[in-house]
Amino acid sequence: MTTDKAITWFLRCYVAVIFLFVFAPILTSVVFSFNSDRFPSLPLGEFTWNWYQLAYQDPDIWEAIRNSLVVSLTTATLATFIGFCTAYTDFRYQFRFKNAYLALALLPPTIPLIILALAMLAWFSKIGVSGRLWSIIVAHTVLCAPFAMAVIRLRLQQMDKDLEAAGWNLGADEWRAMRFIVIPYTLPAIISALCLTMAVSFDEFMIAWFVSGLNKTIPVFILEILQGNVDPRIYALGSFVFIVSATLVVCAQLLLSTNKPSTRSG
Amino acid sequence: MKNKSTTLSLSRRQFIKRSGGVATAIAFPAIVTSRKALAEPTEINMLAWYGHGEPDVVSEFEAMNNVKFNPKYYAGGDNMLGLIAQSPPGTYDIILSDAEFVQQLNQAGYIEELNPDDYPIDDFIHEDFKQFPGHWSDGKMYSVMVRFGYLGVSYNRNAIGDDDAMSYKCFWNEDIAGKVGHFDWHLPSLGMMSLLNGNIPKPFDIDSGAWKGVQETTMSLRPQVGGFFDYGGTFNSLKNSEMSAICGIGDWITGVLEKDGAPVTSVVPKEGGIQWTESYCIGKGSAKAELVNQFIQYMMSPAGQVRSAEMAAYPAFCVTNAGQAELRNVNMKEAERTGQIVGAANNPLTLISEGRIHYREVPIQQSLEEWNDFWSEYKNA
Amino acid sequence: MKSVKPGLDAYALTWRLPVIIWQVLFFVAPLAFMIAMSFFLVKNYRMVEAFELANWIKMFSRDYFRDTYWQTLGLASLTTACATMLAFPAAFALSFKVSENARRWAIFFLIIPFFTSYLVRIFSWYVLLAESGVINKIIGFLGVGPYTMLNTMFGTMVGYFALTLPLVIILQTLSMSSIDRSLIEAAHNLGAGRFRTIFQVIIPSAKIGLVVGALFCFILSFGDFVSPYYLGGSQPPTLTILITDTTKSGQQWPRAAVVAVTMMVTLMVIAFSAIKFAYHNRSQ
């Protein structure tokens, strides 16, 4: 019994160490975003809002934020639509090349981003649409759709197949059944897929860096600070990205967990 | 000017082209301005090394002319060529190029012709700069030199003695093993190795035997090397003493840190140094050529030359006498630090006249690709 | 249940076609074009469409490409092995040693890093690992160090772990916590010791999660550019660094494509073997 306890405690300490590893860089970035020294080091300098102010006053950063919002919102909409189509097709239909179809839809996240970025840029240059915000949106949609598919598919899994069929029996055509049964049922998942894909797109820098041309998003801006005159503005921006993404994820999480009771009742 | 007649006829052609541009510029905003506020600034897309589009350089011009610079930064001339090639023609209005790559830009048809009368070329501090190699072709001017600087030994003074630093051999010092960094671009580092091997006065014009020698010398440095860095990485590794010396840079990076109080500096060693040169070009097909030309004129003016000399990202020497004089007026300390004072011991022109400065070029007898290939091999060794 | 015609009517196509069209245009086509591009030529900094093996011959005859390939493969494998082993005790603890509520919170916190900027986290690690950085300052008080951690393989791997460890722990925890507890109790009742239970019951039952976690770890570290560049100082350089170097230099996109295609093929082989291994013996 005592050895059991010792092991349990040892394991818990181990988990704490792992969490320390995971959160050390995040804490570091928060601490140094308020630190006056230009190069972050110990001992700490004075407390300052300077880096946030610098970032706040920079019109280029606002332009990048605008770009990021346009890209991530559009990406989220498109990716969620495509993800929904895939999830619904997988849920509802059996057909001959279904595995190929699913592979086509689900594979993008398994390709390293740098390869996707290279391929996308080459292709976009070839068809003459490189260097626009649209290029980032299209590329991000490909990357994000599988995440939306996964979230929505999970929700569809919980839906009784008879539910849709019951609608048809009551005289609704498929479109009406979709409108009044399937979509309302999957709505929480749809919204959480929107949040999730938006968060993924909001933080992606590799593809955006390759295909964006002159249209910088926030992560690309951060990369350019890292390649250029590094200063703690990077941390101020990092905190901003973190707050946006974390909000989105918490929303997604809350929506996913609040719909659980309704599953049981439904 | 020497080629007055050609210039005149060409500037007429340019004028027609530009007035066409103006016509569309007038017609087009009429549609746009109906929706947008009149005060909406004109956007100028700039392709440049890091820092050239930052507020400390451009904000005054932006405010005066109601324009907004939209910079895309690159590192290294080959990187620049790649970025232009991937973008639709006319994407970049203004290109800040390394002087040795202007020729390629011109050959590929990426840049517009310039009118030499627009710039204070007669006031340039050195005869060579007036017709810098590659900037003129068949008597036509395609690029104007705006700033320059020297590459040599850049080091932490706590780790390497000032006497030691007077030779590239100090990179091989045992006590800085693992603490020699490279700026991650083949041209400057390999040029230095070529100088060390005695390929003077043409470190980039070497036959296959000498090229082999350069490769061997470079490879022998590999055990000393602690990393390969971009601008930000170089900057940080010197600042936090991660690296004691960096091969392939000069005052353009250490100057920023020196002004900040860090114990780092750069010297031109006895084997000689390499001159980096930056020049402005107008992108082919830019609809804003007139405005861009105004900006180049601004940067060539004494005030603009001071902005360039004091640029936050990396300092440089002025190319005009008037620019130097203005720098002495407004920032004597920086003028002294960089020797931009007539008769100063560290005056940049003194070094040139002593024959210790060699212009950076693309390799003459090998292809750029061959040098780059070796660089990949070297990184991997 | 009334079965509705599963045929290909307008309704079915509405859901099926957008995906196919979109993915073919913007996923399959770019990758196919990249493969084609690996046979193109570059003349005077411009790509010329051609069908030549020159780039492949050139790259595969270069020592540095082969060296970089094996180094990257080795580094990613080592990272995968370490991350899997480092994650396992944590996932084990989260699966069996804490309450369900605590587990849910732990997973939630492990998701958070994915939504902080990876670049910012890497720069934080730069600050932490530097020779005059936070960690060396702290251990300096204890009279140890300073250690050189940046610009080494260690630095690269710290970055890889920052990228992959949370994901590996999540995947392992999800698969282990869903193991039927009665299975474990049965093993105990049969007198199996702790370690025998782990190796004979838990690991085989959680095999899929373990393998999938390892696979994602491999894919992510194999394809990461930021850690080896900014924390590893290109010591050693990886294939991803080679790709960016090659695209930067003289517009050599076809050669970068050769590297990328080689990476993709490698990943496919590894992914298929891993999946096959994960589902092998499953029926027994």
Coordinates of C-alpha atoms in Angstrom, one line a residue, chain B residues 75 77-83 85-86 101 104 107-110 179 184 186 222 225-230 232-233 236-237 240-243 362 368-369 372-377 379-380, chain C residues 44-46 58-59 62-65 67-69 71 123 126 129-132 147-152 229-230 232-237 241-242 245-253 255:
Chain B
A75 CA 18.1 38.4 -46.6
G77 CA 20.4 38.9 -53.0
D78 CA 19.5 35.4 -54.2
N79 CA 16.5 35.4 -51.7
M80 CA 15.5 38.8 -53.3
L81 CA 15.5 37.4 -56.8
G82 CA 13.5 34.4 -55.7
L83 CA 10.8 36.7 -54.1
A85 CA 10.3 35.8 -59.5
Q86 CA 7.4 34.3 -57.5
F101 CA 22.5 41.8 -57.9
Q104 CA 20.6 40.3 -62.6
Q107 CA 18.9 41.3 -67.2
A108 CA 15.6 39.7 -66.0
G109 CA 13.8 42.9 -66.8
Y110 CA 12.6 43.5 -63.3
K179 CA 31.6 30.3 -30.4
D184 CA 23.7 32.5 -42.9
H186 CA 27.4 32.2 -48.5
R222 CA 33.9 24.2 -39.4
V225 CA 31.4 27.1 -35.7
G226 CA 28.6 27.3 -33.2
G227 CA 25.7 28.1 -35.5
F228 CA 24.3 29.8 -38.6
F229 CA 22.0 32.8 -38.0
D230 CA 19.7 35.2 -39.8
G232 CA 17.8 38.4 -35.6
G233 CA 19.8 35.4 -34.6
N236 CA 20.9 38.0 -30.3
S237 CA 23.9 35.7 -30.2
N240 CA 23.8 37.7 -25.1
S241 CA 27.4 36.5 -25.6
E242 CA 26.2 33.2 -27.1
M243 CA 28.8 33.8 -29.9
V362 CA 28.7 37.5 -57.3
L368 CA 26.3 31.5 -57.7
E369 CA 24.7 28.1 -57.4
N372 CA 25.6 28.1 -52.6
D373 CA 25.9 24.4 -53.0
F374 CA 29.2 24.4 -51.2
W375 CA 27.5 26.5 -48.4
S376 CA 24.9 23.8 -47.9
E377 CA 27.7 21.2 -47.8
K379 CA 26.6 23.7 -43.0
N380 CA 26.2 20.0 -43.0
Chain C
N44 CA 18.7 32.6 -65.3
Y45 CA 16.7 32.5 -62.1
R46 CA 13.5 31.5 -63.9
K58 CA 22.0 16.4 -58.6
M59 CA 20.4 16.1 -55.1
R62 CA 25.1 15.2 -53.1
D63 CA 26.6 14.0 -49.8
Y64 CA 25.0 16.9 -47.9
F65 CA 21.6 15.9 -49.0
D67 CA 23.7 13.4 -44.6
T68 CA 20.9 15.8 -43.9
Y69 CA 18.3 13.2 -44.7
Q71 CA 20.3 13.2 -39.6
F123 CA 11.7 32.5 -28.6
Y126 CA 15.7 30.8 -26.7
L129 CA 18.3 28.2 -22.8
A130 CA 20.8 31.0 -23.6
E131 CA 24.2 30.9 -22.0
S132 CA 23.4 34.0 -20.1
Y147 CA 25.9 24.9 -20.0
T148 CA 25.7 25.5 -23.8
M149 CA 22.2 24.4 -24.8
L150 CA 21.4 26.7 -27.7
N151 CA 22.8 25.9 -31.1
T152 CA 23.0 22.2 -30.3
Y229 CA 16.8 26.9 -37.0
Y230 CA 16.3 29.1 -34.0
G232 CA 19.5 24.5 -33.0
G233 CA 21.4 27.1 -35.0
S234 CA 21.3 24.7 -37.9
Q235 CA 23.5 22.4 -35.9
P236 CA 22.8 20.0 -37.5
P237 CA 20.7 21.4 -40.4
I241 CA 16.3 24.1 -43.4
L242 CA 17.6 22.6 -46.6
D245 CA 17.9 27.4 -48.1
T246 CA 17.3 26.0 -51.5
T247 CA 14.3 28.2 -52.3
K248 CA 16.3 31.2 -51.2
S249 CA 19.2 30.5 -53.4
G250 CA 18.9 31.4 -57.0
Q251 CA 15.2 30.3 -57.4
Q252 CA 16.1 26.6 -57.1
W253 CA 12.5 25.6 -56.4
R255 CA 15.5 21.2 -56.1

